[in-house]
Structures are given as C-alpha cells and as structure tokens.
Coordinates of C-alpha atoms in Angstrom, one line a residue:
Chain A
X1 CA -12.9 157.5 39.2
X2 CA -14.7 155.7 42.4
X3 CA -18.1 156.8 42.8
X4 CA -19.4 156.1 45.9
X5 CA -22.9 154.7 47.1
X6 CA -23.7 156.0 50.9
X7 CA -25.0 153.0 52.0
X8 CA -21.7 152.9 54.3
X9 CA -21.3 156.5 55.5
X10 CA -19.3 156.7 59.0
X11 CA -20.2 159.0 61.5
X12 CA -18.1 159.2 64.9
X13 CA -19.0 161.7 67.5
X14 CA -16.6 162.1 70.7
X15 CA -15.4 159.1 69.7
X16 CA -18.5 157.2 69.7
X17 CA -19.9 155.9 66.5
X18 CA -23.2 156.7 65.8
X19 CA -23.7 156.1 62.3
X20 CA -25.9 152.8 63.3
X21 CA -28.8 154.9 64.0
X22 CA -28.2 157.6 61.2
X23 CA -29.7 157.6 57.8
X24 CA -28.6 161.0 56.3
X25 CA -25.9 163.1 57.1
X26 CA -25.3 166.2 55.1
X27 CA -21.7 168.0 55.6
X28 CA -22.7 171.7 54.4
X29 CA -19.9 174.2 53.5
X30 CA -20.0 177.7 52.9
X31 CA -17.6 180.4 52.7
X32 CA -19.7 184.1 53.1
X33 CA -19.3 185.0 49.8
X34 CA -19.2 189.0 49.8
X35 CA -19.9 190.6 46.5
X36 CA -17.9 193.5 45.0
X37 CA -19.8 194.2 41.5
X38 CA -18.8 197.4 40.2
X39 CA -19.8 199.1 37.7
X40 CA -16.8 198.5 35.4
X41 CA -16.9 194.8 35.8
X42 CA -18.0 192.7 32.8
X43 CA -19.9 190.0 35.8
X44 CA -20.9 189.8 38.9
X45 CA -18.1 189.3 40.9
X46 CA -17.5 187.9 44.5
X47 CA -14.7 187.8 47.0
X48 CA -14.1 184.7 49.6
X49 CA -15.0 184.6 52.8
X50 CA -14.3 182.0 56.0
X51 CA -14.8 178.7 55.3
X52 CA -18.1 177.8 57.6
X53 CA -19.1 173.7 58.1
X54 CA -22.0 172.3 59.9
X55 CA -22.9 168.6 59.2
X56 CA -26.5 168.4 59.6
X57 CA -27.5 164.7 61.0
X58 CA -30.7 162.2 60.6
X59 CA -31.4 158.9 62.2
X60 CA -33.9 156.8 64.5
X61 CA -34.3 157.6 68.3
X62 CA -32.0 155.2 70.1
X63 CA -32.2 156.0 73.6
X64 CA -29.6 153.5 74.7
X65 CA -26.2 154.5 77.2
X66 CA -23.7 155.1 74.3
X67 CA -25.8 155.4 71.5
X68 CA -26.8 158.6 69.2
X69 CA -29.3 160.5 70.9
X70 CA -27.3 160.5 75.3
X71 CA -24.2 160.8 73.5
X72 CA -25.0 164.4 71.4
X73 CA -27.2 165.4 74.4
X74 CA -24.6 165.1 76.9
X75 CA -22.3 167.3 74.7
X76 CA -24.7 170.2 75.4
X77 CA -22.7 172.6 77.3
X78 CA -19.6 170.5 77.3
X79 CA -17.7 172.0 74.8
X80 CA -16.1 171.5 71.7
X81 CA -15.6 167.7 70.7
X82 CA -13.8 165.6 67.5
X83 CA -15.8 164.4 64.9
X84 CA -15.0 162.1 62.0
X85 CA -17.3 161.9 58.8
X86 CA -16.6 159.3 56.2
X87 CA -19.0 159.7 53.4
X88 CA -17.8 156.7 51.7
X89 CA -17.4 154.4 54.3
X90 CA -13.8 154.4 54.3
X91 CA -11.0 156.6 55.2
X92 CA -10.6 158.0 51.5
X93 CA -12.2 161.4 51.7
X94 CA -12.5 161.6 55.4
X95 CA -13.0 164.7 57.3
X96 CA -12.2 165.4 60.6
X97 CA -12.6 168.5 62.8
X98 CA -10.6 168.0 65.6
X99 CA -11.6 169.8 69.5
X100 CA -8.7 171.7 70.7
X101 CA -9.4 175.6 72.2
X102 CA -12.3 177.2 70.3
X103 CA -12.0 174.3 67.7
X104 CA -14.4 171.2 67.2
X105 CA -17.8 170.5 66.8
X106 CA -20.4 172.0 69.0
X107 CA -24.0 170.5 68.6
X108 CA -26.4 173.7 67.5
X109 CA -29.6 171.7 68.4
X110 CA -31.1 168.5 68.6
X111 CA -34.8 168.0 67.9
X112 CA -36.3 164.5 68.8
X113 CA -39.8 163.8 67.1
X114 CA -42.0 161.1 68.8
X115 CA -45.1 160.7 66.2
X116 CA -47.7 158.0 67.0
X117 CA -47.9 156.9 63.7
X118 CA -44.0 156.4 62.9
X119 CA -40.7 155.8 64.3
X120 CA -39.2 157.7 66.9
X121 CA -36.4 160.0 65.2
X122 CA -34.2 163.1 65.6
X123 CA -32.2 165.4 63.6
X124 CA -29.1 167.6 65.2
X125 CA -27.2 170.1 63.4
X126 CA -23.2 169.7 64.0
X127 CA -21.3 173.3 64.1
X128 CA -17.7 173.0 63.1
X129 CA -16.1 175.7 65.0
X130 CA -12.2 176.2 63.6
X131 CA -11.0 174.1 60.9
X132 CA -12.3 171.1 59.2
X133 CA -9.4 168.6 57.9
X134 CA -10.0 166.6 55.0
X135 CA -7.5 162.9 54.6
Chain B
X1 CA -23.4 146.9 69.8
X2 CA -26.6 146.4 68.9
X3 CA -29.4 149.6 67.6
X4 CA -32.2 150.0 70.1
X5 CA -35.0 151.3 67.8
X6 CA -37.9 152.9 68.8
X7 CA -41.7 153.0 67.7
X8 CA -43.0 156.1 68.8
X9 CA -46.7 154.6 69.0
X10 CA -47.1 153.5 73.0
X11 CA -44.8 157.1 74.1
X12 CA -46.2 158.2 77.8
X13 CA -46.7 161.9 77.9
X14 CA -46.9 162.9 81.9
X15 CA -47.3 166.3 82.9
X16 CA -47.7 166.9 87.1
X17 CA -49.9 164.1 88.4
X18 CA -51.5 163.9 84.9
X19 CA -51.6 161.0 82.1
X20 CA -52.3 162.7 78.8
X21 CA -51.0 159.7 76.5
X22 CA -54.6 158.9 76.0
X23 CA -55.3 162.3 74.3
X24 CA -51.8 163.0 72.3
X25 CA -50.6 161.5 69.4
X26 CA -47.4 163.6 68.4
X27 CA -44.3 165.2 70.1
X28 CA -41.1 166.9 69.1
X29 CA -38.7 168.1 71.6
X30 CA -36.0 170.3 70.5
X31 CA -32.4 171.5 72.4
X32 CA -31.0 174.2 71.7
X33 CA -27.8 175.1 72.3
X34 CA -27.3 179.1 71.9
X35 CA -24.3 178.6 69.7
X36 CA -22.8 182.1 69.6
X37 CA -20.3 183.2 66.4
X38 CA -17.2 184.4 67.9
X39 CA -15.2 184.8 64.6
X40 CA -12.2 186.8 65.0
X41 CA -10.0 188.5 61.9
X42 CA -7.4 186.4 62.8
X43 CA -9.6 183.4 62.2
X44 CA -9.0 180.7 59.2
X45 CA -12.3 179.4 60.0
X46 CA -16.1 180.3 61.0
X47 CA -15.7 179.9 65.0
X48 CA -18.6 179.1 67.7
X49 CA -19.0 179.3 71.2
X50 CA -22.0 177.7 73.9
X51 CA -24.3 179.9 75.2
X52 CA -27.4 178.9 77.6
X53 CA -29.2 176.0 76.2
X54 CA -32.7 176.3 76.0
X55 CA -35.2 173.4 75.2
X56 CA -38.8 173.1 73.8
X57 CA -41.5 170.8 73.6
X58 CA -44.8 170.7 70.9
X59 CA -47.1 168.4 72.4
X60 CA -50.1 167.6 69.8
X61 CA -52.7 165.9 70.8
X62 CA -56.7 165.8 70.6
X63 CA -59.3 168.3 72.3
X64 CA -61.7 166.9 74.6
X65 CA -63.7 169.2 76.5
X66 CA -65.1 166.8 79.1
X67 CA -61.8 164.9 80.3
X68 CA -59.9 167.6 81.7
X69 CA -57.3 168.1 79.2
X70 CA -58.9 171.0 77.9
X71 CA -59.5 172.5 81.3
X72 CA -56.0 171.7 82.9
X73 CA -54.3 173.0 80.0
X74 CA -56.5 176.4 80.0
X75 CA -56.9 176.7 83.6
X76 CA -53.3 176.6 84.2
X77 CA -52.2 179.0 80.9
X78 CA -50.0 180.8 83.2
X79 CA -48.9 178.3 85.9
X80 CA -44.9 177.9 85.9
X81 CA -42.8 175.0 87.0
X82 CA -44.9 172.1 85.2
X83 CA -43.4 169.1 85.2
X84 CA -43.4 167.4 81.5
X85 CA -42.1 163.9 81.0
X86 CA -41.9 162.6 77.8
X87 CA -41.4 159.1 77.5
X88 CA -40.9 157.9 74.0
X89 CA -40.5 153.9 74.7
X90 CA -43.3 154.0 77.4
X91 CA -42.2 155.0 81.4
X92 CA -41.8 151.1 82.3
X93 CA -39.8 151.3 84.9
X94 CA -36.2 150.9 83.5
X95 CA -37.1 153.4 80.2
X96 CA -35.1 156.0 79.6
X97 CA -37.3 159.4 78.8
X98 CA -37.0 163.0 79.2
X99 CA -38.2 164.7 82.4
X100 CA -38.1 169.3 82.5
X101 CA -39.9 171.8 83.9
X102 CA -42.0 173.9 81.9
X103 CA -44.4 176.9 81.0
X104 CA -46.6 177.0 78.6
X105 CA -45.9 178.3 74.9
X106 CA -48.6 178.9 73.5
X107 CA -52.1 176.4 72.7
X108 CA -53.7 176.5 69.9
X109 CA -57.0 174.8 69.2
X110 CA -57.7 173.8 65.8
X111 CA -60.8 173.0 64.9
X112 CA -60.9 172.3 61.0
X113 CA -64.9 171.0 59.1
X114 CA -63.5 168.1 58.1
X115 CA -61.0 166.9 61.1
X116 CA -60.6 166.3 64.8
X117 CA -60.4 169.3 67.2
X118 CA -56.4 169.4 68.0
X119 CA -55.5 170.8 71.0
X120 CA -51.6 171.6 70.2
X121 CA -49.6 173.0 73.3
X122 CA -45.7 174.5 72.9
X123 CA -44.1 173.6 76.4
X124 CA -40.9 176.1 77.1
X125 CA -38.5 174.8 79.3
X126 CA -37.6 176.7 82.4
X127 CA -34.8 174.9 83.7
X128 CA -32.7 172.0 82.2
X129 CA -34.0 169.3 80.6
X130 CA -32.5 165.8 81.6
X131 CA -31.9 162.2 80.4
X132 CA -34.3 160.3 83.1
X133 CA -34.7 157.1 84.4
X134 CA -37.9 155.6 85.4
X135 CA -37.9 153.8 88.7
X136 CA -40.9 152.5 89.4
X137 CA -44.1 152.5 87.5
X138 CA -47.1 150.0 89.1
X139 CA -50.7 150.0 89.5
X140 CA -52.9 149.4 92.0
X141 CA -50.4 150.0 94.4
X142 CA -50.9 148.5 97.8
X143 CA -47.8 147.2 99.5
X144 CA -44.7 148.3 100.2
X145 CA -42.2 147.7 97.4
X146 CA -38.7 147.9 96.1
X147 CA -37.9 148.8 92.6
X148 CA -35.1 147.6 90.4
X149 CA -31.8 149.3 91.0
X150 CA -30.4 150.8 87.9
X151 CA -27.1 152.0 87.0
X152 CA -28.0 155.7 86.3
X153 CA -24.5 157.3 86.8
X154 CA -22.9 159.2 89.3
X155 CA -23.7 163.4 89.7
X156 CA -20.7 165.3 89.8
X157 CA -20.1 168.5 91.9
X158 CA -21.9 171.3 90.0
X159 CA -24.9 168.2 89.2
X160 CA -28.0 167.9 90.2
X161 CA -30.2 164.9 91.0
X162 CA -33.8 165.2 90.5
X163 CA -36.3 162.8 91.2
X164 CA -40.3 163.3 90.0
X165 CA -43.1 161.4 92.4
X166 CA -46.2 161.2 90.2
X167 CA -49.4 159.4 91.7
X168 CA -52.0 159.3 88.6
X169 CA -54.8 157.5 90.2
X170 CA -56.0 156.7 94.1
X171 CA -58.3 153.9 94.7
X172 CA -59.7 151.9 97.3
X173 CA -61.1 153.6 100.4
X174 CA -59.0 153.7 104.1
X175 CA -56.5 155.8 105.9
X176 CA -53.3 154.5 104.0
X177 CA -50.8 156.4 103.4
X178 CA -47.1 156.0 100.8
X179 CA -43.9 156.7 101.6
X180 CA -41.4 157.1 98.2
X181 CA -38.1 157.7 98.5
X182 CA -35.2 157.4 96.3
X183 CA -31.8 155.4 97.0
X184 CA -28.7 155.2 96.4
X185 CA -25.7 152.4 96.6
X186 CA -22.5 152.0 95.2
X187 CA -23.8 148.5 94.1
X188 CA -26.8 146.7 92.3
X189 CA -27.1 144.6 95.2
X190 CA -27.9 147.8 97.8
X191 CA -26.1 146.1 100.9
X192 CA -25.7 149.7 102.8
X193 CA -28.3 152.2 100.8
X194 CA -28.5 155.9 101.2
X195 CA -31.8 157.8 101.1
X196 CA -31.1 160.5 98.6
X197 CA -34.6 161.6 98.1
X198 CA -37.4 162.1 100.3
X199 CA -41.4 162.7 98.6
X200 CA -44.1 164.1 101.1
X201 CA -46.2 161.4 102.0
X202 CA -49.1 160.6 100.3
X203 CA -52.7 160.1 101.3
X204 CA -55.8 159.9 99.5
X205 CA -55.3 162.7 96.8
X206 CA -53.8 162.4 93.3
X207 CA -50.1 164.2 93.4
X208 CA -46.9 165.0 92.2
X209 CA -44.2 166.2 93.9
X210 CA -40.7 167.0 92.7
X211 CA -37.4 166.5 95.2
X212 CA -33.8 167.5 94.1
X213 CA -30.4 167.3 96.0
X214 CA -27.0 168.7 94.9
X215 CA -24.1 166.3 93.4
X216 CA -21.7 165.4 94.2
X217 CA -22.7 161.5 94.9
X218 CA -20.3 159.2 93.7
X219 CA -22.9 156.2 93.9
X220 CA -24.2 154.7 90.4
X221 CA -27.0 152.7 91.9
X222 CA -30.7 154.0 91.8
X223 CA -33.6 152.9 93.5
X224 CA -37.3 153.7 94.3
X225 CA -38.8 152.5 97.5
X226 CA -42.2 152.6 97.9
X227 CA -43.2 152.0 101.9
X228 CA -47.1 151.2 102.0
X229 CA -48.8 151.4 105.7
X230 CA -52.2 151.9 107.3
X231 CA -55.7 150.7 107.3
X232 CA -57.7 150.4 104.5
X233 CA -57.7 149.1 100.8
X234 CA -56.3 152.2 99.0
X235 CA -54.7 151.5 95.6
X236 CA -52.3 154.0 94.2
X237 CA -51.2 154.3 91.0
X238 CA -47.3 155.4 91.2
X239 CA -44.9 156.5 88.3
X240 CA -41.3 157.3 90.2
X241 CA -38.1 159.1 87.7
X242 CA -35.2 160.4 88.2
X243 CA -31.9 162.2 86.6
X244 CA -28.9 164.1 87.2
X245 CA -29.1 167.0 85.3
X246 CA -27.0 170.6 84.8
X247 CA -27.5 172.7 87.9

C-alpha cells in the first residue's frame, strides 16, 4: 500500500504543464446510473451507464505566454486536446485522455476572479469527451 | 519557468473612456464554452462538442452618486457595444488584461443598514473576449511618443486584431491635437513598420475609440505611436491595447 500526499499532483494541458499555478484539481467520474427497482426486488437496484469525466481545476491567475490561464483560454473553440493528470506526482496511476476525432478534453468554462483583497485566481472545468485511459 | 502570481489589489477596471478602479473592488470573469453532449449509442464514453462561447463579467464595486459611476452606469442601461477592460496586474503598458465588448446584465444596488452602498453590475459579452496587450499607458501626455514593441503574436486568416484608444483625462488648455496609431514589424527593432491601426484624432474631449482590421498579418511586433502636434499645453491622459481575437 502507497498512500499518496498531493503535494506533487501533475497536471499537463496540450502539452503544457500547468500544475505550477494549480492548487486543487478534482478528476470527477460518473457513470448515469439508471435505476430499475421493481417491485420484486429485495433493493434498489441500478443499471450502468457511460462513463462521464470532467477534472475540475483550481490555481492562481498567471497571466504569462505559456502559463495556465492563455494556455486553457486559447483552447476555447480549438477543439479537443490531450491531457495528463498525475494525482501522485508520478506516472503510477496516471490518466490520460487523449484528443483524436470527438475525443479529448474540451474546457467547459473558465472563471477568473480578481478580488481586491486576495490573490488573483481562476477555476476551469475540463470535459473529457471519449475515453479516459488510466497507466 | 518561473510562476507569475498575481495580487488582485492594484487591477484597472476601464470601461469606454472611463476609469472606475477607484470605485470597484471585485471582478469575476467567466468563459463559457457551450459544450454540447453529443453521445451516440455506439459510444463507450460521455462525448462533447464546442458550441459558441459566450463570456461574462460581475463587476462589484461601490455606489457613489456624485462621481458619475452611478449616472454612467444608469444612463447607459441599455447602451450596446461598451468596451470593458479588465486588467488584473494593472494596464502598465506591457500587462496582459482582458479587453470585450459588452451590454449590461443587470445592476443591482445594495444598500444594507450596516454596510457600503454596492453598486454590482453583470457585463454580457457581445462579441469575443480577447487576451490584450497594453501598449501605452502615460499621463500628462504632451509629446509625441513611441511605445515599447511587444511580441503579441501573429493573427491568422479568420483573426482579428483589435486595438482600444482610451483618453481618460484632457488637461492643459490650446488647440492640440493626438494622433494614435498602432504598428506593426516583423522585428522588435521596427526598421520598416506598418500602420495597422488608425484612431480618429483627438482634440480637447475625453474619448475612446475602438479600430479593428482582419488577419492575416504574419508580423509579431506591436506598437503604439502616439504623434502630439499643435499649439497649446494640452495634457492627455492615454491608455492604448490591443489583441487578436476570434472573428
């Protein structure tokens, strides 16, 4: 058993790593669950659905060429793209979904928050579209 | 490569001609980019496609009733095409902010016992947002200058450059007038510049003006020129931007 701290989570976007400015990333999964409970059964009972990923992401507002926040904006409207999250830090556990046709990741949204009193942040929500590939 | 970190607390907030950092204190701009489910049977996996992306902006900020925040913000409740920059790291010139055209949302004025009176205004985007530079931003204006080049990129075909002229603040009395344009070389060292974009001249009245060309322009090098002439001792406050944006 190797329990992990996240202290060295990976995050690489189009090829561009961006986990320097990130400070949370959440990979969410969730498969549509449809529920067939019938009368006759003993429990509730479910059947599976598609697989659905989004890795939601948090960080500080770096506005540099090459950085987090250019790098997901300019992939508004560009189309699917690879992305590579290792929780760990390492390639143990690594999932990748992988831009080819309708597959990749697609950035939902982006929201930048500029308060007076803090930091300079943003959050973006990463739709997997097609499969997600675990090493 | 090294994190460039920013503190949100000196962010310029520009709309038109106008300089409301003085009277707002938070932002949050939001993309949106109108993912569309387009799961088939066939399908292993949940599948997405791009739609239009759409962008927003909640300004928040404090009312004041004698300034003209209030009254530019009410007066113009149905104007369209305002120009909103949001500059989180200040507009210096060579910041990189966000620059769109916008209507307004809605405004809500709060006005709690125990609090300051908020005015809060949701900015809609009306047309893409984009990635700016800032070329030039100087006070008390009164010579002809140059601004820094900056490597801003190239604008493919189907791009558009877009560059804002906002003068915040006239001063000084006379018949002078500004000339801004915006340049482009293939070089940081401008031997053989093109003029890409061309702002009406101004005289003695606060102004902003927007200009935009179509890509494609295979130059990376951006520059404001600022050409100062006439008599008199006007002063002019100037904040020049630019992008290539989504057409």
């Amino acid at each position: 058993m190797a329990r992990k701290s996240a202290k060295d989570a990976n995050y690489q976007f189009n090829a561009v790593a961006i986990e320097d400015s990130l400070s949370e990333t959440t990979q969410e999964a969730t498969v549509s669950e449809a529920d067939i409970t019938a009368f006759t059964d003993e429990y509730q009972n479910a059947l599976v659905g598609k697989a659905n990923i989004a890795t939601s992401l948090t960080g500080s507002y770096d506005p540099a060429t090459g950085k987090s926040i250019l790098t997901l904006f300019a992939a508004i409207g560009s189309g699917p793209v690879t992305t590579v999250f290792q929780p760990g830090g390492d390639a143990t556990g690594q999932y990748s979904c992988t831009a080819s046709g309708l597959t990749g990741a697609l950035v939902r949204d982006l929201t930048m928050r500029f308060p007076v009193g803090d930091k300079a942040s943003f959050t973006a929500v990463i739709q997997h579209s097609g499969a997600t590939t675990r090493a | 490569m090294s994190t460039t970190i920013v503190h949100a607390k000196a962010a310029d907030i520009l709309l038109d001609e106008f300089d409301f950092s003085g009277l707002t204190n938070e932002v949050e701009l939001a993309v949106n980019n109108g993912l569309a489910d387009v799961t088939a049977f066939l399908d292993t996996d949940a599948t997405f496609v791009e739609g239009k992306a759409g962008w927003r902006a909640t300004v928040n900020g404090l009312w004041d009733g004698t300034g003209g925040y209030d009254a530019e913000m009410f007066t113009d409740l149905t104007a369209t095409s305002r120009r909103l920059g949001i500059w989180p790291d200040t507009a210096a010139a060579g910041k990189r902010g966000w620059e769109g055209s916008t209507i307004v949302g809605r405004q809500p004025r709060v006005a709690p016992v125990a609090d300051a009176v908020a005015l809060n205004v949701d900015w809609i985007g009306d047309s893409p947002i984009m990635a700016a530079w800032s070329l030039m931003n100087a006070n008390n204006l009164n010579s002809t200058t140059t601004g820094t080049a900056y490597n801003a990129g190239a604008a493919a075909a189907g791009e558009t450059i877009v560059g804002v002229l906002r003068i915040t603040e006239v001063g000084g009395a006379g018949a002078n007038t500004l000339d801004v344009t915006i340049q482009s070389d293939d070089a940081e060292g401008f031997v053989s510049p093109t003029t890409r974009l061309t702002f009406t001249q101004v005289g003695t009245v606060v102004t902003f003006e927007m200009q935009s060309a179509a890509g494609a322009v295979a130059d990376t090098w951006w520059r404001a020129v600022a050409t100062y002439a006439g008599a008199g001792s006007r002063t002019y406050d100037v904040v020049v931007t630019f992008g290539i944006r989504s057409t």
